[in-house]
Coordinates of C-alpha atoms in Angstrom, one line a residue:
Chain A
M1 CA -58.6 8.4 -75.4
K2 CA -61.4 6.0 -74.5
P3 CA -60.7 2.3 -74.1
P4 CA -62.3 -0.1 -76.7
P5 CA -65.1 -2.4 -75.5
F6 CA -64.3 -5.7 -73.8
A7 CA -66.1 -8.4 -71.8
Y8 CA -65.4 -7.9 -68.1
H9 CA -65.1 -10.6 -65.5
A10 CA -64.3 -10.1 -61.9
P11 CA -63.8 -13.5 -60.3
T12 CA -63.8 -13.7 -56.5
T13 CA -61.6 -16.8 -56.3
L14 CA -58.4 -17.9 -57.9
D15 CA -60.0 -21.1 -59.2
E16 CA -62.6 -19.0 -61.0
A17 CA -59.9 -16.8 -62.5
L18 CA -57.9 -19.7 -63.7
Q19 CA -61.0 -21.2 -65.3
L20 CA -61.6 -17.9 -67.1
M21 CA -58.0 -17.9 -68.3
A22 CA -58.4 -21.4 -69.6
E23 CA -61.5 -20.5 -71.5
H24 CA -60.3 -17.2 -73.0
G25 CA -56.6 -17.8 -73.4
Y26 CA -55.0 -15.5 -76.0
G27 CA -57.9 -13.0 -76.1
A28 CA -57.9 -12.3 -72.4
K29 CA -55.8 -9.9 -70.4
V30 CA -55.4 -9.9 -66.6
L31 CA -56.3 -6.6 -65.0
A32 CA -54.2 -6.2 -61.9
G33 CA -53.5 -2.6 -60.8
G34 CA -54.2 -1.4 -64.3
Q35 CA -51.6 1.4 -64.1
S36 CA -50.0 0.3 -67.4
L37 CA -52.8 -1.7 -69.0
I38 CA -55.6 0.9 -68.8
A39 CA -53.2 3.6 -70.1
T40 CA -52.4 1.4 -73.1
M41 CA -56.1 0.7 -73.6
N42 CA -56.9 4.4 -73.4
F43 CA -54.4 4.9 -76.2
R44 CA -55.9 1.8 -78.0
L45 CA -52.5 0.3 -78.2
A46 CA -54.1 -2.7 -76.4
A47 CA -57.6 -4.0 -77.2
P48 CA -58.2 -7.2 -75.3
A49 CA -61.5 -8.9 -76.0
V50 CA -61.8 -10.0 -72.4
L51 CA -60.5 -8.5 -69.1
I52 CA -60.2 -10.7 -66.0
D53 CA -60.0 -8.4 -63.0
L54 CA -58.1 -9.9 -60.1
N55 CA -58.9 -7.1 -57.7
K56 CA -61.6 -9.1 -55.9
I57 CA -59.4 -12.0 -54.9
P58 CA -58.1 -11.2 -51.5
E59 CA -55.8 -14.3 -51.2
L60 CA -53.5 -12.8 -53.9
S61 CA -52.7 -9.8 -51.7
I62 CA -50.3 -11.1 -49.1
I63 CA -46.7 -10.5 -47.7
Q64 CA -45.4 -13.6 -45.8
P65 CA -42.1 -14.7 -44.4
T66 CA -40.7 -17.9 -46.0
A67 CA -39.2 -20.8 -44.1
E68 CA -35.8 -19.9 -45.7
G69 CA -35.8 -16.4 -44.3
G70 CA -37.0 -14.6 -47.4
A71 CA -40.4 -13.3 -48.3
L72 CA -43.4 -14.3 -50.4
V73 CA -45.3 -11.5 -52.0
G74 CA -48.7 -12.1 -53.5
A75 CA -49.2 -10.8 -57.0
M76 CA -52.0 -8.4 -56.1
T77 CA -50.1 -6.8 -53.3
R78 CA -50.1 -3.0 -54.0
H79 CA -46.7 -1.3 -54.3
V80 CA -47.6 0.9 -51.3
Q81 CA -48.0 -2.2 -49.1
V82 CA -44.6 -3.5 -50.2
E83 CA -43.1 -0.1 -49.6
Q84 CA -44.5 0.1 -46.0
S85 CA -44.0 -3.6 -45.1
E86 CA -41.7 -4.1 -42.1
L87 CA -41.1 -7.7 -43.2
I88 CA -39.8 -6.5 -46.6
A89 CA -37.6 -3.8 -44.9
R90 CA -36.0 -6.5 -42.8
T91 CA -35.7 -9.4 -45.2
A92 CA -35.4 -7.6 -48.5
P93 CA -33.6 -4.3 -47.9
L94 CA -32.8 -3.9 -51.6
L95 CA -36.5 -4.0 -52.4
H96 CA -37.3 -1.6 -49.6
A97 CA -34.9 0.8 -51.1
T98 CA -36.3 0.3 -54.6
M99 CA -40.0 0.9 -53.9
P100 CA -40.0 4.7 -53.5
H101 CA -38.5 4.9 -57.1
I102 CA -41.5 3.1 -58.6
A103 CA -43.7 5.7 -60.2
H104 CA -45.6 8.3 -58.2
P105 CA -47.6 7.9 -54.9
Q106 CA -50.9 7.7 -56.7
I107 CA -49.6 4.9 -59.0
R108 CA -48.1 3.0 -56.0
N109 CA -51.5 3.1 -54.2
R110 CA -53.0 1.1 -57.1
G111 CA -50.3 -0.6 -59.0
T112 CA -49.4 -4.2 -58.0
F113 CA -46.2 -6.1 -57.4
G114 CA -47.2 -9.0 -59.7
G115 CA -48.6 -6.7 -62.3
S116 CA -45.3 -4.9 -62.7
I117 CA -43.4 -8.2 -63.0
A118 CA -45.8 -9.7 -65.5
H119 CA -45.9 -6.5 -67.6
A120 CA -42.1 -6.8 -68.0
D121 CA -41.5 -3.2 -69.0
P122 CA -37.8 -2.9 -69.8
A123 CA -37.7 0.5 -68.0
A124 CA -39.3 -0.8 -64.8
E125 CA -37.3 -1.4 -61.7
L126 CA -38.9 -4.6 -60.3
P127 CA -37.9 -7.0 -63.1
A128 CA -34.2 -5.9 -62.7
F129 CA -34.6 -6.2 -58.9
L130 CA -36.0 -9.7 -59.3
R131 CA -33.1 -10.8 -61.5
A132 CA -30.5 -9.3 -59.1
V133 CA -31.8 -11.3 -56.1
R134 CA -32.7 -14.5 -58.1
G135 CA -36.4 -14.2 -57.3
Q136 CA -38.9 -16.7 -58.5
V137 CA -42.3 -16.2 -60.1
L138 CA -45.2 -18.5 -59.3
A139 CA -47.3 -19.1 -62.5
Q140 CA -50.6 -20.9 -62.0
S141 CA -53.1 -22.2 -64.5
R142 CA -55.8 -24.9 -64.6
R143 CA -53.0 -27.3 -65.6
G144 CA -51.1 -26.8 -62.5
Q145 CA -48.4 -24.5 -61.1
R146 CA -44.7 -23.8 -61.6
W147 CA -42.0 -21.7 -60.2
I148 CA -40.0 -19.8 -62.8
D149 CA -36.6 -18.3 -62.0
A150 CA -36.4 -14.6 -62.8
D151 CA -33.5 -15.3 -65.2
D152 CA -35.9 -17.5 -67.3
F153 CA -39.0 -15.4 -66.8
F154 CA -38.1 -12.2 -68.7
I155 CA -37.6 -13.2 -72.3
G156 CA -37.9 -9.9 -74.2
L157 CA -39.7 -6.6 -74.7
F158 CA -42.8 -6.8 -72.6
S159 CA -42.5 -10.6 -72.9
T160 CA -42.4 -13.3 -70.3
A161 CA -42.3 -17.1 -70.1
L162 CA -46.0 -17.1 -69.1
E163 CA -48.3 -19.3 -71.2
P164 CA -51.6 -17.7 -72.3
D165 CA -53.6 -19.4 -69.6
E166 CA -51.2 -18.7 -66.8
I167 CA -51.5 -16.0 -64.1
V168 CA -48.6 -14.7 -61.9
T169 CA -50.0 -15.3 -58.4
A170 CA -46.9 -14.8 -56.2
V171 CA -43.2 -13.9 -56.2
R172 CA -40.7 -15.5 -53.9
L173 CA -37.7 -13.5 -52.7
P174 CA -34.8 -15.4 -51.2
A175 CA -33.2 -14.5 -47.9
M176 CA -30.2 -12.1 -48.1
P177 CA -27.1 -14.3 -48.2
A178 CA -24.5 -14.0 -45.4
R179 CA -21.8 -11.3 -46.0
S180 CA -23.9 -9.8 -48.8
G181 CA -24.4 -6.2 -49.7
W182 CA -26.8 -4.4 -51.9
S183 CA -27.4 -1.1 -53.6
M184 CA -30.0 0.5 -55.9
Q185 CA -29.0 3.5 -58.0
E186 CA -31.3 5.3 -60.5
L187 CA -31.3 8.4 -62.7
S188 CA -34.7 9.7 -63.8
R189 CA -35.6 13.2 -65.1
R190 CA -38.2 13.7 -62.3
H191 CA -38.7 11.7 -59.1
G192 CA -40.9 8.8 -59.9
D193 CA -40.6 8.9 -63.7
F194 CA -39.3 5.9 -65.5
A195 CA -35.6 5.4 -65.0
L196 CA -33.3 6.5 -67.8
V197 CA -31.1 3.9 -66.3
A198 CA -31.3 2.1 -62.9
V199 CA -29.2 -0.6 -61.5
E200 CA -29.9 -3.2 -58.8
A201 CA -26.9 -4.8 -57.2
L202 CA -26.5 -7.7 -54.8
L203 CA -23.1 -9.3 -54.1
T204 CA -21.4 -11.4 -51.5
L205 CA -17.9 -11.2 -50.2
D206 CA -16.1 -14.5 -49.2
A207 CA -14.1 -15.0 -46.0
D208 CA -11.1 -13.3 -47.6
G209 CA -13.0 -10.3 -48.6
A210 CA -13.1 -11.2 -52.3
C211 CA -16.2 -10.8 -54.4
D212 CA -18.4 -13.9 -54.8
D213 CA -21.6 -14.1 -56.7
V214 CA -22.0 -10.6 -58.1
R215 CA -25.5 -9.8 -59.4
L216 CA -25.8 -6.5 -61.3
A217 CA -29.1 -5.9 -63.2
F218 CA -30.0 -2.9 -65.2
C219 CA -33.3 -1.5 -66.4
G220 CA -33.7 1.1 -69.2
V221 CA -30.9 -0.3 -71.4
G222 CA -32.4 -3.2 -73.3
E223 CA -35.4 -5.2 -74.2
G224 CA -35.8 -6.4 -70.7
P225 CA -33.9 -6.4 -67.4
V226 CA -30.2 -6.9 -68.3
L227 CA -27.9 -8.9 -66.1
A228 CA -24.3 -7.7 -66.4
T229 CA -22.5 -11.0 -66.6
A230 CA -19.2 -9.6 -68.1
A231 CA -18.9 -7.0 -65.2
A232 CA -19.6 -9.8 -62.7
A233 CA -16.8 -11.9 -64.2
V234 CA -14.4 -9.0 -63.7
L235 CA -15.2 -8.9 -60.0
Q236 CA -15.5 -12.6 -59.3
G237 CA -12.7 -13.7 -56.9
Q238 CA -11.2 -10.2 -56.7
R239 CA -11.0 -7.9 -53.7
P240 CA -13.3 -5.0 -54.6
T241 CA -10.7 -2.2 -54.8
A242 CA -11.6 1.1 -56.4
E243 CA -9.6 0.0 -59.5
V244 CA -11.4 -3.3 -59.8
I245 CA -14.9 -1.7 -59.4
E246 CA -14.0 0.9 -62.0
A247 CA -12.9 -1.8 -64.5
A248 CA -16.1 -3.8 -63.9
A249 CA -18.3 -0.7 -64.3
A250 CA -16.5 0.1 -67.6
I251 CA -17.0 -3.4 -68.9
A252 CA -20.7 -3.2 -67.9
A253 CA -21.1 -0.1 -70.0
S254 CA -19.1 -1.4 -73.0
D255 CA -20.0 -5.1 -73.1
D256 CA -23.1 -5.9 -71.0
V257 CA -25.6 -3.3 -72.4
D258 CA -26.7 -2.1 -75.8
P259 CA -29.0 0.8 -74.9
H260 CA -31.3 2.4 -77.5
S261 CA -31.7 6.1 -78.2
D262 CA -35.1 7.7 -77.7
V263 CA -36.6 11.1 -76.9
H264 CA -35.4 10.8 -73.3
A265 CA -31.8 10.0 -73.8
T266 CA -29.2 8.9 -76.4
S267 CA -27.6 5.5 -76.4
A268 CA -24.2 7.0 -75.6
Y269 CA -25.7 8.9 -72.6
R270 CA -27.3 5.8 -71.3
R271 CA -24.1 3.9 -71.6
H272 CA -22.4 6.6 -69.6
L273 CA -25.0 6.3 -66.9
V274 CA -24.5 2.5 -66.8
D275 CA -20.8 3.2 -66.0
V276 CA -21.5 5.8 -63.4
L277 CA -24.3 4.1 -61.6
A278 CA -22.6 0.7 -61.7
K279 CA -19.6 2.2 -60.0
R280 CA -21.8 3.8 -57.3
A281 CA -23.8 0.6 -56.8
L282 CA -20.8 -1.7 -56.6
T283 CA -19.0 0.6 -54.2
A284 CA -22.0 0.9 -51.9
A285 CA -22.9 -2.8 -52.1
C286 CA -19.3 -3.9 -51.3
A287 CA -19.2 -1.5 -48.3
R288 CA -22.4 -3.0 -47.0
A289 CA -21.2 -6.5 -47.5
A290 CA -18.1 -5.5 -45.5
G291 CA -20.3 -4.4 -42.7
E292 CA -19.9 -0.7 -43.2
E293 CA -22.7 1.9 -42.8
V294 CA -23.7 3.4 -46.1
Chain B
M1 CA -70.6 -7.1 -76.6
N2 CA -72.7 -4.4 -75.0
Q3 CA -72.3 -5.7 -71.4
I4 CA -74.0 -3.4 -68.9
M5 CA -73.3 -3.7 -65.3
K6 CA -75.1 -2.3 -62.3
I7 CA -72.8 -0.6 -59.7
S8 CA -73.4 1.2 -56.5
V9 CA -70.7 3.7 -55.4
T10 CA -70.5 6.0 -52.5
V11 CA -69.1 9.4 -53.6
N12 CA -68.7 12.2 -51.0
G13 CA -71.0 10.3 -48.7
V14 CA -73.8 9.9 -51.2
L15 CA -74.7 6.4 -52.5
Y16 CA -75.1 6.4 -56.3
E17 CA -76.6 3.5 -58.3
R18 CA -75.9 3.4 -62.0
S19 CA -75.7 1.0 -64.9
V20 CA -72.5 1.3 -66.9
E21 CA -70.5 -0.2 -69.7
P22 CA -67.3 -1.9 -68.3
R23 CA -65.1 0.3 -70.4
L24 CA -66.3 3.5 -68.8
L25 CA -63.4 5.1 -67.1
L26 CA -64.0 6.1 -63.4
S27 CA -63.0 9.7 -64.3
D28 CA -65.7 9.8 -67.0
F29 CA -68.2 8.2 -64.6
I30 CA -67.6 10.8 -62.0
R31 CA -67.8 13.7 -64.5
H32 CA -70.5 12.5 -66.9
E33 CA -72.7 10.2 -65.0
L34 CA -72.6 11.9 -61.6
G35 CA -72.0 15.5 -62.9
L36 CA -69.2 16.1 -60.5
T37 CA -67.0 18.0 -62.8
G38 CA -64.5 19.1 -60.2
T39 CA -62.4 16.1 -61.1
H40 CA -60.5 17.2 -64.1
V41 CA -59.2 15.1 -67.0
G42 CA -55.9 16.0 -68.5
C43 CA -53.8 13.3 -70.1
E44 CA -56.0 10.3 -69.7
H45 CA -53.0 8.0 -69.4
G46 CA -51.9 8.4 -65.8
V47 CA -49.2 11.1 -66.2
C48 CA -50.7 14.5 -65.3
G49 CA -52.5 13.7 -62.0
A50 CA -55.4 16.1 -62.6
C51 CA -58.0 13.3 -62.2
T52 CA -56.7 12.2 -58.7
I53 CA -59.4 11.1 -56.3
L54 CA -59.5 9.3 -53.0
F55 CA -60.5 5.6 -53.5
D56 CA -61.1 4.0 -50.1
G57 CA -59.0 6.9 -48.7
A58 CA -56.0 6.5 -51.0
A59 CA -55.1 9.0 -53.7
V60 CA -55.4 7.2 -57.1
R61 CA -55.8 8.3 -60.7
S62 CA -59.4 7.9 -61.8
C63 CA -58.4 7.7 -65.5
L64 CA -56.6 4.5 -64.8
M65 CA -59.6 2.7 -63.3
F66 CA -62.9 1.5 -64.7
A67 CA -66.1 2.6 -63.0
V68 CA -67.2 -1.0 -62.5
Q69 CA -64.2 -1.5 -60.3
A70 CA -65.6 1.2 -57.9
D71 CA -68.6 -1.0 -57.2
A72 CA -69.1 -1.2 -53.4
H73 CA -66.2 1.2 -52.8
E74 CA -66.0 4.7 -51.4
I75 CA -64.8 7.7 -53.3
V76 CA -64.1 11.3 -52.3
T77 CA -63.7 14.0 -55.0
V78 CA -62.7 17.6 -54.7
E79 CA -66.3 18.5 -54.1
G80 CA -66.2 16.4 -50.9
L81 CA -63.3 18.4 -49.3
S82 CA -65.1 21.4 -47.8
P83 CA -67.4 20.9 -44.8
D84 CA -70.1 23.1 -46.3
P85 CA -70.7 25.5 -49.2
Q86 CA -69.7 28.5 -47.1
H87 CA -66.3 27.2 -46.0
L88 CA -63.2 25.8 -47.7
D89 CA -61.0 23.0 -46.3
A90 CA -57.8 24.2 -44.6
L91 CA -55.8 22.9 -47.6
Q92 CA -58.0 24.8 -50.1
E93 CA -57.7 27.9 -48.0
A94 CA -53.9 27.6 -48.0
F95 CA -53.8 27.2 -51.8
W96 CA -56.0 30.4 -52.1
E97 CA -53.9 32.4 -49.7
A98 CA -50.4 31.3 -50.9
H99 CA -51.4 31.5 -54.7
G100 CA -51.0 27.8 -55.1
L101 CA -52.9 28.0 -58.4
Q102 CA -53.3 30.2 -61.4
C103 CA -55.5 28.6 -64.0
G104 CA -56.7 26.0 -61.5
F105 CA -57.0 23.1 -63.9
C106 CA -54.5 20.9 -62.0
T107 CA -55.7 22.0 -58.6
P108 CA -58.3 19.3 -57.8
G109 CA -55.6 16.7 -58.4
F110 CA -53.1 18.4 -56.2
L111 CA -55.7 18.8 -53.4
M112 CA -56.7 15.2 -53.5
T113 CA -53.1 14.0 -53.6
L114 CA -52.1 16.2 -50.7
K115 CA -55.1 15.6 -48.4
P116 CA -54.0 12.0 -47.4
F117 CA -50.4 13.0 -47.6
L118 CA -50.8 15.7 -44.9
A119 CA -52.9 13.4 -42.8
Q120 CA -50.0 10.9 -42.8
N121 CA -47.3 13.5 -42.6
P122 CA -48.5 16.6 -40.8
D123 CA -45.1 18.3 -40.8
P124 CA -43.4 17.6 -44.1
S125 CA -40.1 18.9 -45.4
D126 CA -39.8 20.7 -48.7
E127 CA -38.3 17.6 -50.2
E128 CA -41.1 15.4 -48.9
I129 CA -43.7 17.8 -50.4
R130 CA -42.0 17.8 -53.8
E131 CA -41.9 14.0 -53.8
A132 CA -45.5 13.8 -52.8
I133 CA -46.6 16.1 -55.7
S134 CA -44.2 14.5 -58.2
G135 CA -47.1 12.8 -59.9
N136 CA -49.0 16.0 -60.5
L137 CA -48.2 18.4 -63.3
C138 CA -48.8 22.1 -63.1
R139 CA -48.0 24.3 -66.1
C140 CA -48.6 27.7 -64.4
T141 CA -47.1 28.0 -61.0
G142 CA -43.6 26.5 -61.3
Y143 CA -44.6 24.6 -58.2
E144 CA -43.0 27.1 -55.8
H145 CA -46.3 28.6 -54.6
I146 CA -47.8 25.1 -54.3
V147 CA -45.0 24.0 -52.0
D148 CA -45.6 27.2 -50.0
A149 CA -49.4 26.4 -49.9
V150 CA -48.7 22.9 -48.5
K151 CA -46.5 24.3 -45.8
L152 CA -49.2 26.9 -44.9
A153 CA -51.8 24.2 -44.9
A154 CA -49.7 22.1 -42.5
A155 CA -49.3 25.1 -40.2
K156 CA -53.1 25.8 -40.3
M157 CA -53.9 22.2 -39.6
K158 CA -51.5 22.2 -36.7
E159 CA -53.0 25.4 -35.3
S160 CA -56.6 24.1 -35.5
S161 CA -55.7 20.8 -33.8
S162 CA -53.8 22.4 -30.9

C-alpha cells in the first residue's frame, strides 16, 4: 500500500501548470485534493509518471457570483468551502443540500470541487448535480480555453471530454430559473459513504402549473451520471399529480437506468431505489416550485 | 527518478526539516521520519480514519496526502493534544472515563476528528456527533461509548470555560 514513484511538480501559477500539462500530456495526472487519486495510487491502480499538484495555485480556489445570478466555483475550492458558502446556499440551494452527502468531514476538508468533477466517479454526487442544473466546466490548456456543458463533459466510466493537456479550472452554475424547485435524495449504507443511488432533481413549473424542463440525474446506476430523459418526457407539460409523478418514477427505473450489481447492491435493488428516490425527489421539487415549504 | 525534496513542516509546534521522496505518504512521514507513532495507519486508502491529523487546523487523512505537500504547513498529531505529559486533554479524559475505547487503535483518529468538531460545535446533538465520526471506523466499541465520551467532553469543556 505504497504509491509508486513519480516526478512531482507543484506549480505556483496556472500558466506554469498548463505548461507542465503541455509537456507531459498523457503521462501526467493532476493532483487536486488527492482523495481519490492518492487512494488509487496507494493500491497501485494508478501509476502516473508525473504528478502536477495544483494546491499552490490560490487563484483556483474561489467562489464568485456571476452576472447571470449564478455562481462560479474554482476547481481547487475545497468541498468544505462550498458546503459553508453563503453565496452557494443562496444561489445554488440544490448544491448546498448535496454537499453534506459527499464523503466524510475529513475528506471534505481536503477534496476539491473540480477534482470530483474531473474524476467523474459514477457513484459521486457532483457529476449528477452538474447535469441536473446544466452546469458548465471550464477546461484550460496552453492552446486556449473552452466551456463544456455538463451533458457533453461526462462521457463514460471515469471518463470526460478533457484532452490530455487540459485542466478543469472552474465550474459555472447557472442561476435557479424562476418557478423552479429542486430536491436531492440519496441512500447510502452509512452517512458519507458512496451512494447506492442518489438523485438530483431540478424542474420548473409553467404559469399553468404544468411541468416544464425537468432535469433528473442519477448517480450509482451507470457508467456516469445518468440523465433520466424518459421520465422527464412523461412529466413534460403535465401537472405534477401524484399519479403522474408515480408514472415518471416508474419509467425512470425501467427505461432510464441500467444499474449494475456489485457487492453493495443488486441491480434490481438499485432499480427499486431509483423508483423510490425519484418519486420523493419529484414530489419535493414540485412542491418547492409551487412555493411550498418542504 | 529518485527525486528528493527538502521540506520543513511544523508538527505539534516543532519545526522539522527533512529530505523526502515525493511518493512518501504524510502518514509514513509522521510515523517513520518523525517517530510520532501515535498517528495510526489502518487502511491506507482513506476509509478507516485512523490516520486523521490536523492540517492547518482541519481534520484530514494523512494517508491521502504526500509529505511534500505539507511543506511550510502546520500539523497537529495526537501527541500534540495534551498540554503536558502529566495531563490529558479534556477530550482524551472523556474517552478514558466513558470507555470510549477498547483496543485503542482507532482512538487517535477519533480524537483528531473530534477536536476541531467540538471547537466548532461545543454542544452537539447525538446525530451531529454520529455524522462527525462517520468517517472513522471502530471495531470494538460499537460507537455507543464513543458518542457518550464526546458528550462528556462537551460538558467538561463547557464547565472549564464557564
